[in-house]
PDB file of C-alpha atoms in Angstrom:
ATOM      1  CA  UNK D 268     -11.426 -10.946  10.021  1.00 81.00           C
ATOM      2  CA  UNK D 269      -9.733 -10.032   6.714  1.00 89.00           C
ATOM      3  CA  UNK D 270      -5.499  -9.671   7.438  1.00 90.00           C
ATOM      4  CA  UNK D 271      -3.477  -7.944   4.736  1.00 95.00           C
ATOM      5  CA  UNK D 272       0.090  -8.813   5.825  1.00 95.00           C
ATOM      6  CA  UNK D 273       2.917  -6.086   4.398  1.00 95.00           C
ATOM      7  CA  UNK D 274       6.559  -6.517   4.427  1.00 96.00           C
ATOM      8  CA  UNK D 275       9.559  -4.915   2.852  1.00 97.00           C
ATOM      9  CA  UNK D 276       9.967  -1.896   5.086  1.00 96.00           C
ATOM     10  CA  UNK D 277      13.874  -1.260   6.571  1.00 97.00           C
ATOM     11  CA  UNK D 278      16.439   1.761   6.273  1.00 98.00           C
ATOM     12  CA  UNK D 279      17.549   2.948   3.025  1.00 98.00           C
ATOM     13  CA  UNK D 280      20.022   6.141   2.189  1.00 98.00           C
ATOM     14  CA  UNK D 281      18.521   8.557   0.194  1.00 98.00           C
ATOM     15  CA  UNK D 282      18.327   7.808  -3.424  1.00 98.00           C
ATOM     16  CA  UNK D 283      18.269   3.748  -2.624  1.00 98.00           C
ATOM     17  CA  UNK D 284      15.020   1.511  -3.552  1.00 98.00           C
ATOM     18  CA  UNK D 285      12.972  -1.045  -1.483  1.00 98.00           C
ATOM     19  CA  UNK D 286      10.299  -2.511  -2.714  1.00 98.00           C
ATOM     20  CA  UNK D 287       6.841  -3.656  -0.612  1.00 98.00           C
ATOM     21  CA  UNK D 288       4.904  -6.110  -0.819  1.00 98.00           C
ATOM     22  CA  UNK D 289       1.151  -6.556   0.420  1.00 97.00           C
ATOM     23  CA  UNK D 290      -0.767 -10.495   0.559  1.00 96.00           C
ATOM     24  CA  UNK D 291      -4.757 -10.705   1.043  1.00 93.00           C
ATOM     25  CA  UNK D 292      -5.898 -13.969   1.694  1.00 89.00           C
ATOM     26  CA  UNK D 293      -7.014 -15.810  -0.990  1.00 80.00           C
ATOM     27  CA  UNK D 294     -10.129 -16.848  -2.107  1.00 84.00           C
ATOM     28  CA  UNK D 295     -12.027 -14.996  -0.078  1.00 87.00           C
ATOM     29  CA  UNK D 296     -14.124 -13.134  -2.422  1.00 90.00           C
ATOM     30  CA  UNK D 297     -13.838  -9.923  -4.951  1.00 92.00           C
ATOM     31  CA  UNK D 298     -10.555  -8.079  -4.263  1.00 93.00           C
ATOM     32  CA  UNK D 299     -11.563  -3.968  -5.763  1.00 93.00           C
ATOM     33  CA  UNK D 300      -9.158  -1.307  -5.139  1.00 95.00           C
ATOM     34  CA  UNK D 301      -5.918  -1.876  -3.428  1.00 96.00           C
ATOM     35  CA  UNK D 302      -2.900   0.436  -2.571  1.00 97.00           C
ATOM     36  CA  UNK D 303      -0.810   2.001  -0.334  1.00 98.00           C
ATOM     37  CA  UNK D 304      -0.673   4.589   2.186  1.00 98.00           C
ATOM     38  CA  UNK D 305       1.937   6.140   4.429  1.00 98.00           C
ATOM     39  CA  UNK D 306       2.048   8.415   7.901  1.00 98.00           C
ATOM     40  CA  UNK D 307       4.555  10.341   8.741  1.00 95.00           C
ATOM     41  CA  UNK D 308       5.419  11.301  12.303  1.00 89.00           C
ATOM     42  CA  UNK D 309       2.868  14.051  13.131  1.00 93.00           C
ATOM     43  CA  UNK D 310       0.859  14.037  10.001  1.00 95.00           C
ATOM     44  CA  UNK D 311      -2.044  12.427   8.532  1.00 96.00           C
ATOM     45  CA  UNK D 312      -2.257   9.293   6.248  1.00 97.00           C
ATOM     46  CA  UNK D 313      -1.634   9.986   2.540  1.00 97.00           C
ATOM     47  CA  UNK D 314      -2.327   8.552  -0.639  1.00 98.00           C
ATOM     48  CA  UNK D 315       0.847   6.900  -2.108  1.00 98.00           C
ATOM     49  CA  UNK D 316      -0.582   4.913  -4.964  1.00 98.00           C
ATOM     50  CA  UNK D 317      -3.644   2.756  -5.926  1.00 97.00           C
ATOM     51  CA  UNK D 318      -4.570  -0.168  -8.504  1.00 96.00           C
ATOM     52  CA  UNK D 319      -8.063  -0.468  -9.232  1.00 93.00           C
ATOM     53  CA  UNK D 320      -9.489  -2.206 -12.553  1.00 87.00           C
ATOM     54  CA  UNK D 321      -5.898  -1.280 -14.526  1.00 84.00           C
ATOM     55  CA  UNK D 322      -5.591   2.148 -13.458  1.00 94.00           C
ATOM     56  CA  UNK D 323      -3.655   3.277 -11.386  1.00 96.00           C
ATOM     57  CA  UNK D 324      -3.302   6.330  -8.901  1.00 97.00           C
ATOM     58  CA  UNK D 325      -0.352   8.007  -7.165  1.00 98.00           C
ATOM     59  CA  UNK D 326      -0.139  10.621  -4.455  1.00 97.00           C
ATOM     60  CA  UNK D 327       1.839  14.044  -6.748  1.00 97.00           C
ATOM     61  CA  UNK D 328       4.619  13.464  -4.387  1.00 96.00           C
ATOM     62  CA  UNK D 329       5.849  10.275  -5.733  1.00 98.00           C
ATOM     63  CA  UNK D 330       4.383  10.213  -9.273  1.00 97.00           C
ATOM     64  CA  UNK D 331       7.722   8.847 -11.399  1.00 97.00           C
ATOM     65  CA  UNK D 332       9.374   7.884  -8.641  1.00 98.00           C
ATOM     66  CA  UNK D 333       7.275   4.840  -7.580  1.00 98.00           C
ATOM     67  CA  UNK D 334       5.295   2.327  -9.145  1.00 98.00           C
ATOM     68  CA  UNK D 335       2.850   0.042  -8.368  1.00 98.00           C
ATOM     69  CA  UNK D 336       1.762  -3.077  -9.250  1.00 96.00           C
ATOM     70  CA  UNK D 337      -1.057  -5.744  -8.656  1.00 94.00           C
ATOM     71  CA  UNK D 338      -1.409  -9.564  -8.732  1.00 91.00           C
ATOM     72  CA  UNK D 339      -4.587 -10.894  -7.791  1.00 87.00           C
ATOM     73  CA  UNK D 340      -4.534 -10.796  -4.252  1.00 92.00           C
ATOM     74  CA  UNK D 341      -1.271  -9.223  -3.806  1.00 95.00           C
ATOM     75  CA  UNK D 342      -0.005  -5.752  -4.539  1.00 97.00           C
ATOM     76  CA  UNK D 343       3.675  -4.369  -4.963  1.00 98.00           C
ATOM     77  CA  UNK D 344       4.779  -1.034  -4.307  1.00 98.00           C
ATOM     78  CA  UNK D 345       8.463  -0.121  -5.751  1.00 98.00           C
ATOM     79  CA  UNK D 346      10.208   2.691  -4.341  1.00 98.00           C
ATOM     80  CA  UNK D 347      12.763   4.560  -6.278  1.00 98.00           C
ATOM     81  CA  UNK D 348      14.946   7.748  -5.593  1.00 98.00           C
ATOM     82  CA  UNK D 349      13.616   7.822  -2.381  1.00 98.00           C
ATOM     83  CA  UNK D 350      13.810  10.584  -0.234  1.00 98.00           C
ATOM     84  CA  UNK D 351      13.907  11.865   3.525  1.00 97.00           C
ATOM     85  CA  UNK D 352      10.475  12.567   3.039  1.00 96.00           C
ATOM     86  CA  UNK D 353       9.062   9.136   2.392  1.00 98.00           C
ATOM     87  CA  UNK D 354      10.194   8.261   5.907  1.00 97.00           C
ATOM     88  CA  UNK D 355       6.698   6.788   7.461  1.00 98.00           C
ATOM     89  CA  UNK D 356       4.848   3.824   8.160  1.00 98.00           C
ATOM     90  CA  UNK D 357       3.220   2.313   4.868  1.00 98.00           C
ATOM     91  CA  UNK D 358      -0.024   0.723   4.997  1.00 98.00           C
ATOM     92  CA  UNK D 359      -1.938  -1.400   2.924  1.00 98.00           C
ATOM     93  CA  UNK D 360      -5.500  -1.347   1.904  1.00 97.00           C
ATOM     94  CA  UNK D 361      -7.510  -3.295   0.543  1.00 96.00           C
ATOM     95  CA  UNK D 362     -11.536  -3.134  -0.693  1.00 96.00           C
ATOM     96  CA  UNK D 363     -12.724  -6.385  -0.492  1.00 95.00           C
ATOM     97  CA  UNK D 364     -16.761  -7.652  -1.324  1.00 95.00           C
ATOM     98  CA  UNK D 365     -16.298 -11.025   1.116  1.00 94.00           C
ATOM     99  CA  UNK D 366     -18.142 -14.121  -0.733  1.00 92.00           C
ATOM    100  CA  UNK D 367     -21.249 -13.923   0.658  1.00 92.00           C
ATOM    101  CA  UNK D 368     -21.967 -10.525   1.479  1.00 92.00           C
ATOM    102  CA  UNK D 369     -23.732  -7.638  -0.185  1.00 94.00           C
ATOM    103  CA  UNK D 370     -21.123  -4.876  -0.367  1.00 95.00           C
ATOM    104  CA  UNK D 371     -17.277  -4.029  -0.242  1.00 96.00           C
ATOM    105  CA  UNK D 372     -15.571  -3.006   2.547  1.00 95.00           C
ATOM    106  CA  UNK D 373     -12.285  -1.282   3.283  1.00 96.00           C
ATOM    107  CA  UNK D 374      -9.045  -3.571   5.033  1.00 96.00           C
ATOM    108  CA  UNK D 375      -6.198  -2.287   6.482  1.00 97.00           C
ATOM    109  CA  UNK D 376      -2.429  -3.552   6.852  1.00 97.00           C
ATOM    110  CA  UNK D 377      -0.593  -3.204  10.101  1.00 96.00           C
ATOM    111  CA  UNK D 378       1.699  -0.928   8.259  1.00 97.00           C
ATOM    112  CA  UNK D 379       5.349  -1.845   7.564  1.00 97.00           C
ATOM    113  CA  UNK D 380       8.011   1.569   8.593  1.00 98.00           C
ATOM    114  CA  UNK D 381       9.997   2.550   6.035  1.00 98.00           C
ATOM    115  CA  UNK D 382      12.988   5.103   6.898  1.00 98.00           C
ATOM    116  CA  UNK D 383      14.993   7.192   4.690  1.00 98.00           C
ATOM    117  CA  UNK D 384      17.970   8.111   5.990  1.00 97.00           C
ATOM    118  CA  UNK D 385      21.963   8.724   5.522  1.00 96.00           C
TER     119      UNK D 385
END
């Protein structure tokens, strides 16, 4: 079983930065797409951002405002001028062609909360 392991979440007043972090094992195969997701309280999972090949992707609510970034098996999400809003729990995923086997398959984090809050 593939475990993507997140961490960074907390409290932060509005306007303040955290940054997230997101570790796939290693050497476990072809890493594709990763990124980041978020649910807020009585809503459905978003798109935050995505790194795939170079490119990158980002959900129109947080374009300039965060950034990711990838390193292999890890990827970075940093959150600036956050607001209210981003309040939720942030998961990582991950699409991941194991060594071995014929196709990719999607891995999720356990999700790390992230409040926004004065």
């Amino acid at each position: 079983q593939v475990q993507l392991v997140e961490s960074g979440g907390g409290l932060v007043q509005p306007g303040g930065s955290l940054r997230l972090s997101c570790v796939a094992p290693g050497n476990i195969g072809n890493i594709n797409t990763m990124g980041w997701y978020r649910q807020a309280p009585g809503k459905e999972r978003e798109l935050v951002a995505s790194s795939s090949g170079g490119s990158t992707n980002y959900g129109d609510s947080v374009k300039g405002r965060f950034t990711i970034s990838r390193d292999n098996a890890k990827t970075y999400l940093q959150m600036n001028s956050l607001k209210p809003e981003d309040t939720g729990v942030y998961y990582c995923k991950a699409n991941i062609r194991l060594r071995g086997y014929p196709y990719a398959m999607d891995y999720w984090g356990k999700g790390t909360l992230v409040t926004v809050s004065a």
